[in-house]
CSV table of C-alpha atoms in Angstrom, one decimal:
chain,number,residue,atom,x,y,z
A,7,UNK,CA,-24.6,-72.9,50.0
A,8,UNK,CA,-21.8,-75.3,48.5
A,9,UNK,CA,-18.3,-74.0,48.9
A,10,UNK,CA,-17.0,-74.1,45.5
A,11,UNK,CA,-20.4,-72.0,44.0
A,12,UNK,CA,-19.4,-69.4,47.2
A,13,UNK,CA,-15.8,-69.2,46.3
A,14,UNK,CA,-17.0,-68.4,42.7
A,15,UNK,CA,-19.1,-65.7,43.5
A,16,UNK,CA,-17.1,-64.4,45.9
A,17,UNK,CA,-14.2,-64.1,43.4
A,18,UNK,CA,-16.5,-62.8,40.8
A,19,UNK,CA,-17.4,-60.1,43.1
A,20,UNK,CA,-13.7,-59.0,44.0
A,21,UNK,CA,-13.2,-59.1,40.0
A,22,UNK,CA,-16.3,-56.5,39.4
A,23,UNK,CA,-14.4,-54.3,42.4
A,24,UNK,CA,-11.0,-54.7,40.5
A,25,UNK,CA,-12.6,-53.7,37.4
A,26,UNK,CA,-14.1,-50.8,38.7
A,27,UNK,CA,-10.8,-49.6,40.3
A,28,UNK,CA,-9.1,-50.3,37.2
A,29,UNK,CA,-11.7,-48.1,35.1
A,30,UNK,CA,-11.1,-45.1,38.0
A,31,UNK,CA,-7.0,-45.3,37.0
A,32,UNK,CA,-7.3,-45.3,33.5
A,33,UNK,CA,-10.7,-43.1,33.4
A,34,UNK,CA,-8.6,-39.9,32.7
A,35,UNK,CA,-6.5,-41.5,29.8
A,36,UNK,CA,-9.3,-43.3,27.9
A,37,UNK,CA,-9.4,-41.2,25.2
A,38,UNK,CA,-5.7,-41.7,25.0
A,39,UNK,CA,-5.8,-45.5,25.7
A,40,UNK,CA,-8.6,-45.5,22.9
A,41,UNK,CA,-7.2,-43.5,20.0
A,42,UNK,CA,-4.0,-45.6,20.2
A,43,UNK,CA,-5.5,-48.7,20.1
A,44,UNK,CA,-7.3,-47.2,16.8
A,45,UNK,CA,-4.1,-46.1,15.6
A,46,UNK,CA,-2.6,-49.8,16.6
A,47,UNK,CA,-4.6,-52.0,15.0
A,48,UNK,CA,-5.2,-49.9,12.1
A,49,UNK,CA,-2.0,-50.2,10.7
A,50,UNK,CA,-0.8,-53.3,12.8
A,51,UNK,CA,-1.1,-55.2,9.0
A,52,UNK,CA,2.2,-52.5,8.5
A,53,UNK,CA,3.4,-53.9,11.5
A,54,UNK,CA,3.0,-57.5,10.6
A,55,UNK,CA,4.9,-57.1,7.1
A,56,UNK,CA,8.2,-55.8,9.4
A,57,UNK,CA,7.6,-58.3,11.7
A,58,UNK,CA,8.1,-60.9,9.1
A,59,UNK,CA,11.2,-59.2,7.9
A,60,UNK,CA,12.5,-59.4,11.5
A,61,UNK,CA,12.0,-62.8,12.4
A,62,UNK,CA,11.7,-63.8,16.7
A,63,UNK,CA,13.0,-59.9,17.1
A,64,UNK,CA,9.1,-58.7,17.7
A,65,UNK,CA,10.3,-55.6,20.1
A,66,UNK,CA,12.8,-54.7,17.6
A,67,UNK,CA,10.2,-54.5,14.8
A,68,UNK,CA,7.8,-53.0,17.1
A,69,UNK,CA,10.6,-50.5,17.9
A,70,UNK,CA,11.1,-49.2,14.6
A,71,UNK,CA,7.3,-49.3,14.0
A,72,UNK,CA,6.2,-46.9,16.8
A,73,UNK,CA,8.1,-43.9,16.2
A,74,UNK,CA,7.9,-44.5,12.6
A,75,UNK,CA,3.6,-44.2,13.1
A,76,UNK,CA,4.0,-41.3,15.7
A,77,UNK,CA,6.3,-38.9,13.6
A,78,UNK,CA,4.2,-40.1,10.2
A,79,UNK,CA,0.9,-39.3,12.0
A,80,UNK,CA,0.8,-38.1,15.2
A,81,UNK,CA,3.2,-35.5,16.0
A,82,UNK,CA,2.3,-33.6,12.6
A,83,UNK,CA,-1.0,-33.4,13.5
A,84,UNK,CA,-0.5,-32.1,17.2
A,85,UNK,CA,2.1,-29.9,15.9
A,86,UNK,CA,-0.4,-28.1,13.6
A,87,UNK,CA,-3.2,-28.5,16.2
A,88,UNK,CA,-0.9,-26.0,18.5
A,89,UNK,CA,0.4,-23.8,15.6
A,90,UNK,CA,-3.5,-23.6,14.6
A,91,UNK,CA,-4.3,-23.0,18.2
A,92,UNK,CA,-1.8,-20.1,18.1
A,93,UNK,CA,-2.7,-18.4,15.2
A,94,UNK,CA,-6.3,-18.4,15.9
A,95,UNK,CA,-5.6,-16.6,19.4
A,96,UNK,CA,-4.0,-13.5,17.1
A,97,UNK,CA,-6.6,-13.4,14.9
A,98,UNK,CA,-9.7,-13.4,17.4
A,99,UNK,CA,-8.1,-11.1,19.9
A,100,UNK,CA,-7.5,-8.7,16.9
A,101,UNK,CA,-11.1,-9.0,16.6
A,102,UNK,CA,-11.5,-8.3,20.1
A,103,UNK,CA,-9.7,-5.2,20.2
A,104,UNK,CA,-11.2,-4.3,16.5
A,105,UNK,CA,-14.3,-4.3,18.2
A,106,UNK,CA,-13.6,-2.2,21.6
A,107,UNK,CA,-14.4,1.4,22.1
A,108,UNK,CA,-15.7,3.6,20.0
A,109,UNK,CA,-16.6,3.3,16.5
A,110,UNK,CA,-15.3,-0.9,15.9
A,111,UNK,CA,-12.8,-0.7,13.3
A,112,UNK,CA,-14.5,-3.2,11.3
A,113,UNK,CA,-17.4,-1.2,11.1
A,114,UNK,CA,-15.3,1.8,9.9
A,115,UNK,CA,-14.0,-0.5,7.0
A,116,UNK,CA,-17.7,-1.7,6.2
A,117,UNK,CA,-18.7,2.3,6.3
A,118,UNK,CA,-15.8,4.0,4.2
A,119,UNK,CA,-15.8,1.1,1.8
A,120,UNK,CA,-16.2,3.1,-1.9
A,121,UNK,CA,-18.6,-0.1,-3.2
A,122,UNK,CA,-20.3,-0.4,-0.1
A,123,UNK,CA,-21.0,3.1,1.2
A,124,UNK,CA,-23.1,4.1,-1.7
A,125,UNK,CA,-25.4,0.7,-0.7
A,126,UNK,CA,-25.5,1.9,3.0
A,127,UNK,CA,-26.1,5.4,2.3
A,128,UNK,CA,-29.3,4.4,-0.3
A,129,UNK,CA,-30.5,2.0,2.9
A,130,UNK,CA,-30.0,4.7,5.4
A,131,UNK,CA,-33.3,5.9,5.6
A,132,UNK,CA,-35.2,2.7,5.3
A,133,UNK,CA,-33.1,0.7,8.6
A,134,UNK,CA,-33.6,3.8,10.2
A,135,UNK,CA,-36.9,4.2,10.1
A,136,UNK,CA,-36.6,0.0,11.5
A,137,UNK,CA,-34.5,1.4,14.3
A,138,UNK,CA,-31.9,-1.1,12.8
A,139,UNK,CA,-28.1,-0.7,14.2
A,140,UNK,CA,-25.6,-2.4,12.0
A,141,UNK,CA,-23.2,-2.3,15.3
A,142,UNK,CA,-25.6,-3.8,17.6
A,143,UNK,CA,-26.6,-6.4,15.4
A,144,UNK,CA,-24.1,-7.5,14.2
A,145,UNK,CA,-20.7,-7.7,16.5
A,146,UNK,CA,-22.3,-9.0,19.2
A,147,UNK,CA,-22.8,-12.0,17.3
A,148,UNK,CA,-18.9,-12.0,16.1
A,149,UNK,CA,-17.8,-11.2,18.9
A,150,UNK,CA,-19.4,-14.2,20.7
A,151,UNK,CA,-18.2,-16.1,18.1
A,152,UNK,CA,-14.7,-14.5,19.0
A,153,UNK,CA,-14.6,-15.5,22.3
A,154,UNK,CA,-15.5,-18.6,22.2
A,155,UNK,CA,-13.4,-19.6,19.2
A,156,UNK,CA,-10.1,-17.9,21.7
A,157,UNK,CA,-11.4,-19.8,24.5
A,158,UNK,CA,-10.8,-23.0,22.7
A,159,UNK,CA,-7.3,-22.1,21.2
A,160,UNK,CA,-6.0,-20.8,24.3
A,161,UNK,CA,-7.1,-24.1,26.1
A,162,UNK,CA,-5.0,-25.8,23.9
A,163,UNK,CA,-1.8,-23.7,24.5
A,164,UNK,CA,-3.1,-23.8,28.2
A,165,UNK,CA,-3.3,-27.4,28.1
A,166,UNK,CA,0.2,-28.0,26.5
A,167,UNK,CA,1.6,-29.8,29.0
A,168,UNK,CA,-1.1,-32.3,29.3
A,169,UNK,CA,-1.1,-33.0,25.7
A,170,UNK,CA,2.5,-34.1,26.1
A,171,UNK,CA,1.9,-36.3,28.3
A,172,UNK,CA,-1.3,-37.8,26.9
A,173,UNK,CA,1.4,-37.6,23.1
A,174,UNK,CA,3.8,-39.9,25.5
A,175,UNK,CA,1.5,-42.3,27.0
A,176,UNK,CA,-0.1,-42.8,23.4
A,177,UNK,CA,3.3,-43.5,21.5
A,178,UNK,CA,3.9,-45.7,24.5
A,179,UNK,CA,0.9,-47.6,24.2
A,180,UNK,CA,1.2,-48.2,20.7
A,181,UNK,CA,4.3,-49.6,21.5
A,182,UNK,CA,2.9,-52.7,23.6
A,183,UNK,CA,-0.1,-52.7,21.3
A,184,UNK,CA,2.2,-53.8,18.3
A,185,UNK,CA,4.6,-56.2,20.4
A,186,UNK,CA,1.8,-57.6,23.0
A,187,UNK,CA,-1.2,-56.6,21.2
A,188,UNK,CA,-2.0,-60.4,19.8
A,189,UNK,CA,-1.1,-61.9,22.8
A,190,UNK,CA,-3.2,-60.2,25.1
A,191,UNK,CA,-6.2,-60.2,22.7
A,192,UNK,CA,-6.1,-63.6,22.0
A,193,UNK,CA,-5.7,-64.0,26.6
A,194,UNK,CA,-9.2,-61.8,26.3
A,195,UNK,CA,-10.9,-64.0,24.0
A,196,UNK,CA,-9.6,-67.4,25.9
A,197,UNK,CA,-11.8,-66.7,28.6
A,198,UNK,CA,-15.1,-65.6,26.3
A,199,UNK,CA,-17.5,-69.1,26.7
A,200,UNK,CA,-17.5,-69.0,22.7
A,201,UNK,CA,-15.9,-71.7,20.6
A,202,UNK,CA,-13.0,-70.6,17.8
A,203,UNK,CA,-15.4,-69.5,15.3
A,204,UNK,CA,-17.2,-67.4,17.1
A,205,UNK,CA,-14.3,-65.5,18.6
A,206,UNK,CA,-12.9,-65.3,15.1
A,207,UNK,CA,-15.9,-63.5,14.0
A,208,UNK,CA,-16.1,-61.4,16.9
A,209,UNK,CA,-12.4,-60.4,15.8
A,210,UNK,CA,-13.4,-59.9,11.9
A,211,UNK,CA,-16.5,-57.6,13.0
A,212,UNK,CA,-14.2,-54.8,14.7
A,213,UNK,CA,-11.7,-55.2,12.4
A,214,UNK,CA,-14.3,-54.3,9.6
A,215,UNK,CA,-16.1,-51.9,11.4
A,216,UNK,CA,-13.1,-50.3,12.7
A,217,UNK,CA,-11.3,-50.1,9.0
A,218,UNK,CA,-15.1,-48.7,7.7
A,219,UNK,CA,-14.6,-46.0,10.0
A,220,UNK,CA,-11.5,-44.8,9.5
A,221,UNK,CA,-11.9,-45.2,5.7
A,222,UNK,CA,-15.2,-43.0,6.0
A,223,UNK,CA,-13.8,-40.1,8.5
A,224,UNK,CA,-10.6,-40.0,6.0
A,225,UNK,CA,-12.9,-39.6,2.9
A,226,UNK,CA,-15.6,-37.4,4.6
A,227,UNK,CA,-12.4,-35.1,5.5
A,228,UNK,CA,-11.0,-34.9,2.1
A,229,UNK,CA,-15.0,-33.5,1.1
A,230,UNK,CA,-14.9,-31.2,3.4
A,231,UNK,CA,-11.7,-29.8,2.5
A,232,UNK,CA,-13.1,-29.7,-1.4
A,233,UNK,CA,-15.9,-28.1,-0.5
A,234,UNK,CA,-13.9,-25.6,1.5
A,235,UNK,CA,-12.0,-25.1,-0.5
A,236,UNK,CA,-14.4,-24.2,-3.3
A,237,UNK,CA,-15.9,-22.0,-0.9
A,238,UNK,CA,-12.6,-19.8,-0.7
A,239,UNK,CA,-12.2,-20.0,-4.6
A,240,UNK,CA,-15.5,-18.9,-5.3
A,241,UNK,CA,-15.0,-15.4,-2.8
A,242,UNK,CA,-12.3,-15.2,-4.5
A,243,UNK,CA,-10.0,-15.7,-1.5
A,244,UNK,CA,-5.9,-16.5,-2.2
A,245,UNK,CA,-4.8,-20.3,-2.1
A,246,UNK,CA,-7.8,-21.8,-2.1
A,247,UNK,CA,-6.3,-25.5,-2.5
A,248,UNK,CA,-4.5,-24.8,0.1
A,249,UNK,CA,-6.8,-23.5,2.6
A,250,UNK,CA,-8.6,-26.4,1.5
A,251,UNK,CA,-6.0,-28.3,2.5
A,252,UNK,CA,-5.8,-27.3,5.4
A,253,UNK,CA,-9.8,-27.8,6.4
A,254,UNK,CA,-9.2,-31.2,5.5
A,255,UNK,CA,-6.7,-31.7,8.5
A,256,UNK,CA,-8.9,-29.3,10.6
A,257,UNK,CA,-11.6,-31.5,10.4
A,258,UNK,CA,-10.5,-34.3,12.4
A,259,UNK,CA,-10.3,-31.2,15.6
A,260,UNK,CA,-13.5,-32.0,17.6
A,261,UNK,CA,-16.2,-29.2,17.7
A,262,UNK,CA,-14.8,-26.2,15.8
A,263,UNK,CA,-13.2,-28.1,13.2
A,264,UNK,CA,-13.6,-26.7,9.7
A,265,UNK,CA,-14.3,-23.2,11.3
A,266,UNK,CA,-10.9,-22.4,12.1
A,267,UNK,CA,-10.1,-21.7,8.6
A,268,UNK,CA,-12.9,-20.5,7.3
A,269,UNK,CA,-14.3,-18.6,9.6
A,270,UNK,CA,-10.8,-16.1,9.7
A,271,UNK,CA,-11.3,-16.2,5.9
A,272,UNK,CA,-15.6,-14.7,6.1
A,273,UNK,CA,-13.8,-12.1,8.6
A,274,UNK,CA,-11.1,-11.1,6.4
A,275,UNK,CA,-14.0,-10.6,3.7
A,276,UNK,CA,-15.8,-8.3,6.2
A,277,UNK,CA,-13.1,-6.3,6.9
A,278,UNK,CA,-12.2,-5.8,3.0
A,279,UNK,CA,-15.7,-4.9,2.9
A,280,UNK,CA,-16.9,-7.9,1.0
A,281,UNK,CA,-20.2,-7.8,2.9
A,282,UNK,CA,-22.1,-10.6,0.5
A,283,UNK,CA,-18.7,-13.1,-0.2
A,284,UNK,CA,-18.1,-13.0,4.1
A,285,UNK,CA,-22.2,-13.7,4.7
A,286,UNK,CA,-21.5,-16.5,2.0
A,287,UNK,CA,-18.7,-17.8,3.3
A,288,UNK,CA,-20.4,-18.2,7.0
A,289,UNK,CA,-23.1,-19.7,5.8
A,290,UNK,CA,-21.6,-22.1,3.2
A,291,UNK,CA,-19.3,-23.1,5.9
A,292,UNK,CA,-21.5,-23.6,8.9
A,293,UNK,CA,-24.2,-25.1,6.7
A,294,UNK,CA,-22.5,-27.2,4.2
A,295,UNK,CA,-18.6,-27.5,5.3
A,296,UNK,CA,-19.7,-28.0,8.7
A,297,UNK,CA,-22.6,-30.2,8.7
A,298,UNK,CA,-21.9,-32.3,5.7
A,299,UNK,CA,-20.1,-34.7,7.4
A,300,UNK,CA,-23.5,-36.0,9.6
A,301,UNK,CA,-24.6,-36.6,6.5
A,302,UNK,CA,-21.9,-38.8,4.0
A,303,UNK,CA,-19.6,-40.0,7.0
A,304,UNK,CA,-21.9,-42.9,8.1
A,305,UNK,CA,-22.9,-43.5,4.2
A,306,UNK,CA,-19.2,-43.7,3.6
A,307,UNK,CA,-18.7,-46.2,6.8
A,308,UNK,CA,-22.0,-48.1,6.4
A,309,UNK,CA,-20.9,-49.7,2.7
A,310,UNK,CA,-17.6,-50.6,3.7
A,311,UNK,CA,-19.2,-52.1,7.0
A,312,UNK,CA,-22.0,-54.1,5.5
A,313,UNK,CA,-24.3,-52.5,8.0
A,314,UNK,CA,-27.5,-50.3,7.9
A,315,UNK,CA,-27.0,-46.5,7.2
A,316,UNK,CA,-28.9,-46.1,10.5
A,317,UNK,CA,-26.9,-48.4,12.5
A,318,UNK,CA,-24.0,-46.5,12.1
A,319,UNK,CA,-25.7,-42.8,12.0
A,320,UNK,CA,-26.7,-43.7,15.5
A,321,UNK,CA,-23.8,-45.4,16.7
A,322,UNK,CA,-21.4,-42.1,15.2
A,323,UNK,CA,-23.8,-39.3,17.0
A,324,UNK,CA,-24.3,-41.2,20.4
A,325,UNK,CA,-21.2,-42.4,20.3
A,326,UNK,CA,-19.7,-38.6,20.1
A,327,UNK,CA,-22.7,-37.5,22.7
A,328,UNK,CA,-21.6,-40.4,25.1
A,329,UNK,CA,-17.4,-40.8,24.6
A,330,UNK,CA,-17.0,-37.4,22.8
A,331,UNK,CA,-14.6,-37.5,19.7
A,332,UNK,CA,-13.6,-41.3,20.1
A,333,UNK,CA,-17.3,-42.4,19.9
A,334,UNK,CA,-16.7,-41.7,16.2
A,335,UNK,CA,-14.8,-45.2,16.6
A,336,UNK,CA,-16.6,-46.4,19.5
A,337,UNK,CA,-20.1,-45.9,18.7
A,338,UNK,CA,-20.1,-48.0,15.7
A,339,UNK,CA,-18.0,-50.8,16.9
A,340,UNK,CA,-20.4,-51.2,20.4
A,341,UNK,CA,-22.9,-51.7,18.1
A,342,UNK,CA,-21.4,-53.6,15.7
A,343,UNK,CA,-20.6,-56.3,18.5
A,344,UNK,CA,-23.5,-56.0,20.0
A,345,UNK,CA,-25.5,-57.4,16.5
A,346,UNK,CA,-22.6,-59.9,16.9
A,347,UNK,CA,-23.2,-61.5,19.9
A,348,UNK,CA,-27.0,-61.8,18.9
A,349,UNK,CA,-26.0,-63.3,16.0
A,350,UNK,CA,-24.1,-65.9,18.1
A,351,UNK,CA,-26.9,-66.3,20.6
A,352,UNK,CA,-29.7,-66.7,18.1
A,353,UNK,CA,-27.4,-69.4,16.5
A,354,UNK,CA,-27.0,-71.0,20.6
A,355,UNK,CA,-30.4,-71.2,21.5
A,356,UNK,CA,-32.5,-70.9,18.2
A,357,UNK,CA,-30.0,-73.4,15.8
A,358,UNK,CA,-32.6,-74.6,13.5
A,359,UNK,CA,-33.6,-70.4,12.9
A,360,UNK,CA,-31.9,-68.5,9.8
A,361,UNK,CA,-31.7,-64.8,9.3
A,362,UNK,CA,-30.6,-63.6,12.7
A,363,UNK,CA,-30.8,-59.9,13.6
A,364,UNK,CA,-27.2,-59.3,13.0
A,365,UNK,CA,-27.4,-61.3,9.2
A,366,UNK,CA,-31.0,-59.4,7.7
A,367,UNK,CA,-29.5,-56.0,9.2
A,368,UNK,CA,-26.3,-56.9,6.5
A,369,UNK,CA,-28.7,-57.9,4.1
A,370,UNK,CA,-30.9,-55.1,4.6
A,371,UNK,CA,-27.6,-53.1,3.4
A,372,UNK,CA,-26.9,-54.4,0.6
């Protein structure tokens, strides 16, 4: 075997075991390492304006940037992730001891209710005769719901610690991002085999996709907080702009989301004994608040993209059952760059072919 084709696969080889090492290091801060790149480059064009003002003083601008980006968007959004923690801890183990011994207090409430007594009383007879137990029905369900729900919360008071560091490291890394982040990307690209054009396109593509998705999680969170908050108006629940506020912001938290608002709010009907509003609320906020957003995020994200509603649908869902909440991000820009780099190969080896995959699945968008 020549020499020089050993040495290259022999370096090649140490560079796959590097990489692998590398992804074992950094493995438990990905999700950090990810959302701060999001964070970076979606508002690097900020970055760029101060940088201009600042002339050849790059770690100055980047300097001012940084904490500027972390106390705008970052630390209010922890800080009501933990006071949202906290207050849904009270509230479910409330609920836990509401419903412990004896006759639950909640179903007391339901029972003595003057509107809703006279219902239960007429019914009496017929769930009877059904073998029907309101208690037995019913709290097991809330109560599951209970648990899990102060499981969650409590892991994030529990994990308080870690989130600080993970909050450091971020802030840190959108530091470098914004003084080194050109630099390095353009080092990245320098050793792609793909001429100027094609990298440049490569760099367009994320940035499109990228924007498309945070423009489509911001807009699909301002729906859900509407229709949230329209839920709360329509029981007849206090500050309803407010609560709806407040799902707006809640629905960026991964898995429970919306339901930390207004799921306290369908429990708060039960215990007033507004039997109907709390079964309406449930359901118009697991059904609608909470699954809405399957359904308009990747419409919002696919027009702004200039890809196929399917190509993102798929890239959001796996990309959330792969990386968890960043495959929001991820998912759509893998595939994104993946239609990217066909484009460029059908262009390579097929030259004299038009309508690549990548260019009839934009078309087929529009």
């Amino acid at each position: 075997m020549d020499r020089r084709i050993f040495f290259t696969m022999m370096t090649f080889s140490v560079l796959l075991g590097f990489l692998y090492l590398v992804y074992s290091v950094v493995s438990p801060f990905l999700d950090t390492l990810g959302w701060a790149a999001v964070i970076g480059i979606t508002t690097f064009p900020l970055y760029r304006r101060l940088r201009n003002l600042m002339p050849g003083r790059e770690t100055v601008a980047a300097a001012v940037m940084t904490p500027a980006v972390a106390v705008t968007l970052v630390v209010p959004f922890v800080g009501f992730l933990i006071l949202l923690g906290g207050e849904t801890t009270s509230v479910y183990q409330y609920l836990e001891r509401a419903t412990s011994g004896g006759t639950p207090l909640i179903v007391e409430k339901l029972l003595q209710h003057p509107r809703l007594a006279p219902l239960i009383a007429r019914f009496k007879p017929a769930l009877d005769s059904f073998d029907f137990d309101l208690q037995a029905t019913v709290l097991p369900a809330l109560k599951q719901a209970a648990s899990y729900l102060i499981g969650y919360s409590t892991a994030i008071i529990k994990n308080f610690f870690l989130l600080l560091i993970k909050l450091g490291l971020m802030i840190i890394t959108l530091f470098f991002i914004y003084r080194d982040g050109e630099a390095f990307l353009a080092r990245v690209l320098s050793v792609l085999p793909l001429d100027e054009d094609d990298t440049g396109m490569l760099r367009h593509t994320v940035k499109r996709v990228l924007s498309a998705v945070v423009y489509g999680i911001f807009l699909t969170c301002l729906v859900q907080g509407f229709l949230g908050g329209v839920g709360f108006w329509f029981c007849g629940l206090p500050s309803p702009v407010v609560f709806g506020g407040l799902m707006a912001v809640a629905a960026l938290i991964p898995v429970v989301g919306t339901a930390l608002i207004w799921f306290p709010g369908a429990l708060y009907l039960f215990l007033q004994g507004e039997v109907l509003k709390g079964v309406f609320l449930m359901v118009w906020g697991a059904l609608v608040v909470g699954m809405i957003d399957n359904l308009i995020r990747p419409v919002f994200i696919s027009g702004k993209a200039h890809l196929p509603i399917l190509v993102i649908a798929v890239g959001v869902l796996g990309g959330v059952f792969s990386f968890g909440p960043l495959g929001v991000v991820a998912g759509p820009i893998i595939l994104a760059v993946f239609l990217a780099f066909f484009d460029i190969y059908s262009r390579r080896v097929f030259p004299g072919e038009t309508g690549s995959p990548a260019e009839e699945a934009e078309d087929g968008n529009a």
